[in-house]
Tab-separated table of C-alpha atoms in Angstrom:
chain	number	residue	atom	x	y	z
A	1	UNK	CA	-12.429	-19.750	-24.070
A	2	UNK	CA	-12.999	-21.271	-27.448
A	3	UNK	CA	-15.879	-21.914	-29.772
A	4	UNK	CA	-16.047	-23.806	-33.052
A	5	UNK	CA	-17.555	-21.597	-35.769
A	6	UNK	CA	-20.017	-23.051	-38.239
A	7	UNK	CA	-20.387	-21.005	-41.438
A	8	UNK	CA	-23.214	-21.010	-43.907
A	9	UNK	CA	-21.067	-21.755	-46.932
A	10	UNK	CA	-18.545	-23.961	-45.113
A	11	UNK	CA	-15.650	-21.572	-45.867
A	12	UNK	CA	-13.214	-20.371	-43.161
A	13	UNK	CA	-14.007	-16.725	-43.868
A	14	UNK	CA	-17.775	-17.243	-44.276
A	15	UNK	CA	-20.545	-15.648	-42.134
A	16	UNK	CA	-20.945	-17.555	-38.863
A	17	UNK	CA	-24.351	-19.203	-38.404
A	18	UNK	CA	-23.645	-21.204	-35.213
A	19	UNK	CA	-21.109	-21.434	-32.409
A	20	UNK	CA	-20.203	-24.655	-30.545
A	21	UNK	CA	-18.383	-24.398	-27.180
A	22	UNK	CA	-15.045	-26.175	-26.962
A	23	UNK	CA	-13.497	-27.483	-23.747
A	24	UNK	CA	-10.275	-25.544	-23.392
A	25	UNK	CA	-8.447	-28.419	-21.701
A	26	UNK	CA	-8.887	-30.495	-24.864
A	27	UNK	CA	-7.845	-27.778	-27.268
A	28	UNK	CA	-4.218	-27.633	-28.472
A	29	UNK	CA	-2.875	-24.635	-30.349
A	30	UNK	CA	-0.182	-24.848	-33.019
A	31	UNK	CA	1.521	-21.442	-33.269
A	32	UNK	CA	2.296	-20.160	-36.777
A	33	UNK	CA	5.762	-19.210	-37.935
A	34	UNK	CA	4.709	-16.204	-39.935
A	35	UNK	CA	1.868	-14.491	-41.762
A	36	UNK	CA	-1.116	-12.728	-40.245
A	37	UNK	CA	-2.519	-15.561	-38.133
A	38	UNK	CA	-1.411	-16.165	-34.555
A	39	UNK	CA	-1.978	-19.940	-34.896
A	40	UNK	CA	-1.443	-22.326	-37.774
A	41	UNK	CA	-4.086	-24.905	-36.794
A	42	UNK	CA	-6.017	-26.078	-33.750
A	43	UNK	CA	-6.390	-29.671	-32.581
A	44	UNK	CA	-9.410	-30.637	-30.496
A	45	UNK	CA	-10.649	-33.813	-28.814
A	46	UNK	CA	-9.548	-36.586	-26.524
A	47	UNK	CA	-6.045	-38.075	-26.733
A	48	UNK	CA	-5.845	-40.230	-29.831
A	49	UNK	CA	-9.119	-38.800	-31.216
A	50	UNK	CA	-8.090	-35.230	-31.982
A	51	UNK	CA	-9.299	-33.549	-35.146
A	52	UNK	CA	-7.734	-30.557	-36.882
A	53	UNK	CA	-9.546	-27.215	-37.132
A	54	UNK	CA	-8.465	-24.305	-39.311
A	55	UNK	CA	-8.134	-20.877	-37.631
A	56	UNK	CA	-11.127	-19.556	-39.530
A	57	UNK	CA	-13.385	-22.094	-37.847
A	58	UNK	CA	-12.286	-21.354	-34.267
A	59	UNK	CA	-13.001	-18.404	-31.982
A	60	UNK	CA	-10.222	-18.401	-29.387
A	61	UNK	CA	-9.498	-16.057	-26.513
A	62	UNK	CA	-6.737	-16.558	-23.978
A	63	UNK	CA	-4.781	-14.878	-21.221
A	64	UNK	CA	-1.212	-14.522	-22.586
A	65	UNK	CA	1.552	-16.222	-20.656
A	66	UNK	CA	4.497	-14.245	-19.407
A	67	UNK	CA	7.085	-16.157	-21.459
A	68	UNK	CA	5.112	-16.749	-24.681
A	69	UNK	CA	2.280	-14.452	-25.772
A	70	UNK	CA	0.594	-17.227	-27.769
A	71	UNK	CA	0.472	-19.647	-24.851
A	72	UNK	CA	-2.416	-19.396	-22.366
A	73	UNK	CA	-1.776	-18.954	-18.649
A	74	UNK	CA	-4.576	-19.505	-16.160
A	75	UNK	CA	-4.900	-17.825	-12.787
A	76	UNK	CA	-5.100	-21.358	-11.385
A	77	UNK	CA	-1.417	-21.721	-12.284
A	78	UNK	CA	-0.551	-19.414	-9.399
A	79	UNK	CA	-2.478	-21.623	-6.983
A	80	UNK	CA	-1.403	-25.073	-8.276
A	81	UNK	CA	0.461	-25.976	-5.082
A	82	UNK	CA	-2.498	-24.882	-2.979
A	83	UNK	CA	-4.772	-27.097	-5.047
A	84	UNK	CA	-2.390	-30.021	-4.422
A	85	UNK	CA	-2.395	-29.218	-0.723
A	86	UNK	CA	-6.207	-29.265	-0.532
A	87	UNK	CA	-6.492	-32.469	-2.561
A	88	UNK	CA	-3.911	-34.278	-0.409
A	89	UNK	CA	-5.549	-33.039	2.755
A	90	UNK	CA	-8.946	-34.341	1.634
A	91	UNK	CA	-7.473	-37.686	0.677
A	92	UNK	CA	-5.627	-37.925	3.997
A	93	UNK	CA	-8.754	-37.171	6.014
A	94	UNK	CA	-10.846	-39.779	4.121
A	95	UNK	CA	-8.125	-42.422	4.378
A	96	UNK	CA	-7.601	-41.729	8.064
A	97	UNK	CA	-11.257	-42.377	8.792
A	98	UNK	CA	-11.480	-45.385	6.475
A	99	UNK	CA	-8.458	-46.927	8.179
A	100	UNK	CA	-10.239	-46.916	11.558
A	101	UNK	CA	-8.817	-43.506	12.526
A	102	UNK	CA	-5.691	-45.064	14.068
A	103	UNK	CA	-3.254	-42.421	15.371
A	104	UNK	CA	0.403	-42.251	14.439
A	105	UNK	CA	2.559	-45.189	15.480
A	106	UNK	CA	6.182	-45.972	16.237
A	107	UNK	CA	7.498	-49.289	14.966
A	108	UNK	CA	10.198	-50.958	17.066
A	109	UNK	CA	12.043	-53.920	15.531
A	110	UNK	CA	14.907	-56.094	16.536
A	111	UNK	CA	18.310	-55.057	15.338
A	112	UNK	CA	18.951	-55.893	11.733
A	113	UNK	CA	22.033	-57.832	10.723
A	114	UNK	CA	23.171	-55.153	8.296
A	115	UNK	CA	22.204	-51.749	6.905
A	116	UNK	CA	21.049	-53.147	3.573
A	117	UNK	CA	18.431	-55.348	5.270
A	118	UNK	CA	17.235	-52.420	7.398
A	119	UNK	CA	16.833	-50.146	4.351
A	120	UNK	CA	14.980	-52.834	2.431
A	121	UNK	CA	12.556	-53.333	5.300
A	122	UNK	CA	11.881	-49.607	5.666
A	123	UNK	CA	11.408	-49.127	1.944
A	124	UNK	CA	8.919	-52.035	1.886
A	125	UNK	CA	7.098	-50.534	4.879
A	126	UNK	CA	6.783	-47.068	3.300
A	127	UNK	CA	5.770	-48.520	-0.057
A	128	UNK	CA	2.865	-50.502	1.476
A	129	UNK	CA	1.736	-48.133	4.196
A	130	UNK	CA	3.104	-44.713	3.311
A	131	UNK	CA	1.270	-41.880	1.596
A	132	UNK	CA	-1.985	-40.089	2.218
A	133	UNK	CA	-4.098	-43.019	1.052
A	134	UNK	CA	-2.653	-45.205	3.810
A	135	UNK	CA	-3.160	-42.723	6.670
A	136	UNK	CA	-3.851	-44.569	9.908
A	137	UNK	CA	-3.502	-48.059	8.436
A	138	UNK	CA	-2.237	-50.758	10.842
A	139	UNK	CA	0.214	-53.419	9.783
A	140	UNK	CA	0.020	-56.920	11.166
A	141	UNK	CA	3.161	-59.042	11.317
A	142	UNK	CA	3.328	-62.693	12.241
A	143	UNK	CA	6.506	-64.436	13.427
A	144	UNK	CA	7.272	-68.061	14.127
A	145	UNK	CA	7.765	-69.721	17.526
A	146	UNK	CA	11.515	-69.344	17.221
A	147	UNK	CA	11.153	-65.581	16.771
A	148	UNK	CA	12.098	-65.663	13.098
A	149	UNK	CA	10.067	-64.145	10.357
A	150	UNK	CA	10.245	-61.920	7.316
A	151	UNK	CA	11.697	-59.119	9.458
A	152	UNK	CA	13.886	-61.172	11.685
A	153	UNK	CA	12.084	-61.031	15.029
A	154	UNK	CA	8.869	-59.715	16.516
A	155	UNK	CA	7.646	-56.129	16.099
A	156	UNK	CA	6.572	-53.846	18.917
A	157	UNK	CA	4.221	-51.050	17.896
A	158	UNK	CA	3.840	-47.981	20.051
A	159	UNK	CA	0.647	-45.990	19.472
A	160	UNK	CA	1.001	-42.242	19.840
A	161	UNK	CA	-1.473	-39.424	19.880
A	162	UNK	CA	-2.206	-37.268	16.904
A	163	UNK	CA	0.801	-35.153	15.962
A	164	UNK	CA	0.580	-31.380	16.051
A	165	UNK	CA	0.842	-31.300	12.292
A	166	UNK	CA	-2.133	-33.632	11.954
A	167	UNK	CA	-4.232	-31.583	14.340
A	168	UNK	CA	-3.502	-28.452	12.274
A	169	UNK	CA	-4.343	-30.120	8.984
A	170	UNK	CA	-7.835	-28.593	8.877
A	171	UNK	CA	-6.445	-25.070	9.373
A	172	UNK	CA	-3.769	-25.657	6.740
A	173	UNK	CA	-6.458	-26.779	4.298
A	174	UNK	CA	-8.516	-23.674	4.965
A	175	UNK	CA	-5.449	-21.459	4.469
A	176	UNK	CA	-4.789	-23.159	1.121
A	177	UNK	CA	-8.421	-22.641	0.064
A	178	UNK	CA	-8.070	-18.925	0.911
A	179	UNK	CA	-4.958	-18.730	-1.272
A	180	UNK	CA	-6.931	-20.274	-4.135
A	181	UNK	CA	-9.676	-17.670	-3.697
A	182	UNK	CA	-7.040	-14.922	-3.745
A	183	UNK	CA	-5.510	-16.299	-6.965
A	184	UNK	CA	-8.950	-16.240	-8.591
A	185	UNK	CA	-9.629	-12.693	-7.326
A	186	UNK	CA	-12.670	-13.814	-5.343
A	187	UNK	CA	-13.303	-12.500	-1.801
A	188	UNK	CA	-13.175	-15.356	0.725
A	189	UNK	CA	-16.285	-13.938	2.369
A	190	UNK	CA	-18.345	-15.007	-0.693
A	191	UNK	CA	-17.518	-18.592	0.193
A	192	UNK	CA	-17.473	-18.243	3.983
A	193	UNK	CA	-19.631	-15.431	5.274
A	194	UNK	CA	-19.040	-16.157	8.965
A	195	UNK	CA	-16.822	-13.118	9.396
A	196	UNK	CA	-18.626	-10.844	6.972
A	197	UNK	CA	-20.266	-7.580	8.040
A	198	UNK	CA	-22.609	-5.303	6.144
A	199	UNK	CA	-19.918	-2.635	6.015
A	200	UNK	CA	-17.230	-4.706	4.290
A	201	UNK	CA	-19.681	-6.823	2.279
A	202	UNK	CA	-20.638	-3.949	0.002
A	203	UNK	CA	-17.025	-2.901	-0.523
A	204	UNK	CA	-15.910	-6.521	-1.276
A	205	UNK	CA	-18.753	-7.025	-3.709
A	206	UNK	CA	-17.963	-3.803	-5.529
A	207	UNK	CA	-14.249	-4.600	-5.655
A	208	UNK	CA	-14.962	-8.124	-6.909
A	209	UNK	CA	-17.053	-6.811	-9.818
A	210	UNK	CA	-14.666	-4.003	-10.765
A	211	UNK	CA	-11.314	-5.763	-10.334
A	212	UNK	CA	-12.214	-9.368	-11.321
A	213	UNK	CA	-15.404	-9.677	-13.328
A	214	UNK	CA	-15.439	-6.443	-15.312
A	215	UNK	CA	-11.878	-6.962	-16.723
A	216	UNK	CA	-12.872	-10.430	-17.826
A	217	UNK	CA	-16.017	-9.029	-19.410
A	218	UNK	CA	-13.924	-6.427	-21.279
A	219	UNK	CA	-11.508	-9.081	-22.541
A	220	UNK	CA	-14.398	-11.176	-23.894
A	221	UNK	CA	-15.893	-8.050	-25.537
A	222	UNK	CA	-12.602	-7.275	-27.219
A	223	UNK	CA	-12.204	-10.868	-28.477
A	224	UNK	CA	-15.695	-10.867	-29.933
A	225	UNK	CA	-15.368	-7.434	-31.522
A	226	UNK	CA	-12.013	-8.234	-33.077
A	227	UNK	CA	-12.642	-11.775	-34.258
A	228	UNK	CA	-16.379	-12.132	-34.854
A	229	UNK	CA	-17.960	-8.717	-35.302
A	230	UNK	CA	-16.233	-7.933	-38.631
A	231	UNK	CA	-17.580	-11.178	-40.060
A	232	UNK	CA	-21.172	-10.354	-39.030
A	233	UNK	CA	-21.449	-6.737	-40.165
A	234	UNK	CA	-20.618	-3.290	-38.914
A	235	UNK	CA	-21.878	-3.614	-35.338
A	236	UNK	CA	-19.962	-4.243	-32.133
A	237	UNK	CA	-21.159	-5.783	-28.873
A	238	UNK	CA	-20.796	-5.052	-25.174
A	239	UNK	CA	-22.230	-6.247	-21.900
A	240	UNK	CA	-25.066	-4.250	-20.405
A	241	UNK	CA	-23.508	-3.147	-17.104
A	242	UNK	CA	-26.442	-0.975	-16.123
A	243	UNK	CA	-28.141	-3.877	-14.330
A	244	UNK	CA	-25.152	-4.401	-11.986
A	245	UNK	CA	-25.435	-1.969	-9.036
A	246	UNK	CA	-21.804	-2.589	-8.021
A	247	UNK	CA	-20.607	-1.105	-11.335
A	248	UNK	CA	-22.538	2.133	-10.954
A	249	UNK	CA	-20.140	4.952	-10.368
A	250	UNK	CA	-20.975	7.150	-7.421
A	251	UNK	CA	-20.718	10.712	-8.687
A	252	UNK	CA	-19.943	13.646	-6.393
A	253	UNK	CA	-20.816	16.673	-8.523
A	254	UNK	CA	-18.633	19.780	-8.255
A	255	UNK	CA	-21.889	21.729	-8.532
A	256	UNK	CA	-23.252	20.183	-5.369
A	257	UNK	CA	-22.397	23.146	-3.113
A	258	UNK	CA	-23.270	25.927	-5.572
A	259	UNK	CA	-26.229	24.476	-7.396
A	260	UNK	CA	-26.739	23.684	-11.067
A	261	UNK	CA	-29.529	26.238	-11.737
A	262	UNK	CA	-27.374	29.141	-10.567
A	263	UNK	CA	-24.385	28.106	-12.693
A	264	UNK	CA	-26.531	27.491	-15.805
A	265	UNK	CA	-28.409	30.786	-15.411
A	266	UNK	CA	-25.156	32.652	-14.901
A	267	UNK	CA	-23.931	31.021	-18.164
A	268	UNK	CA	-20.938	29.517	-16.357
A	269	UNK	CA	-22.019	26.004	-17.406
A	270	UNK	CA	-23.959	24.483	-20.246
A	271	UNK	CA	-26.917	22.242	-19.393
A	272	UNK	CA	-25.147	19.211	-20.902
A	273	UNK	CA	-22.076	19.956	-18.771
A	274	UNK	CA	-24.279	19.927	-15.724
A	275	UNK	CA	-25.844	16.660	-16.732
A	276	UNK	CA	-22.416	15.095	-17.284
A	277	UNK	CA	-21.360	16.341	-13.866
A	278	UNK	CA	-24.112	14.150	-12.404
A	279	UNK	CA	-23.212	11.150	-14.487
A	280	UNK	CA	-26.185	11.603	-16.829
C-alpha cells in the first residue's frame, strides 16, 4: 500500500495536505545503504515513464519478505502456481469450445526414413497445435496421388473420447481456487455458500474478521501512526471496530454465578472491577 504525499510547502518533511494512491505494482523501492531511512528513493510509473519520489513524499507499507525485510511479499506469492493452474484451465476450456470441442486424437503416420525426420515432424506438430490455446484443434493434411507429401505419406487420425484428466479439469480448477482462498485467508464458503450452514457460517465469519481482516487493519494503523501521525500533530488513529459484530468479544463473567451486587456490597470487588468483568 502506497500513497504519494502532497505537502503545503512542497518540502519532504512538511505537513501533508493531500494523499494520492499509488498502484503498488508500478512502485519500485530502492533500499538505502545506511542512515535512518529504509529506502533511498522510490520510482513510480509505467516502464520507461518512471519518475523518482523522495521518501518524504511517499507513505509506504508492506509485508516484509522472509529473506529481505525491505522487500514486499504478498500472500498471492504462496498461491502463484494455483493462479497459473486456474488461468490455464480457463484458457483450455475456452479453446476447446472454440475449436469445435473435438476430443483428443491419435495421429498415425507412415514410418519415417530416419529419426531426425520424425523428431522434426513431431516438433512442428506440437508447435502448431500444442498448448492450451490449441485444445481440440484438428489438423488437415493433404497428400499427392503418389502418396507423397510434406510428411511422407497419408495420415490416419483416430478420435478418442475425453481423457480422464480432461474430465477432471473442472474439479482441479475448483481445488486450485480453494487453495487461492486459503492463501488469502478467506473462507471458501464466502465465495461458494452451497455447503454452508448457519452453525459454521457464524464461526467462519468471526474467524475471517479476527485472523485475516483485523491483523491487516492493525498493520495499516501502525503504518499511519508511525509515518503520518507525527507529521500531523499529537493524535493517533484507529479503526472503529465497535460496528463489527464479529469483533465483539463474548465475555463470560466470573461473577455470573455469585452475582455482582453481592460481591460489591461485601466489598470483595470494586464497581469498576465488576464493570470490567462484563467487558464494560
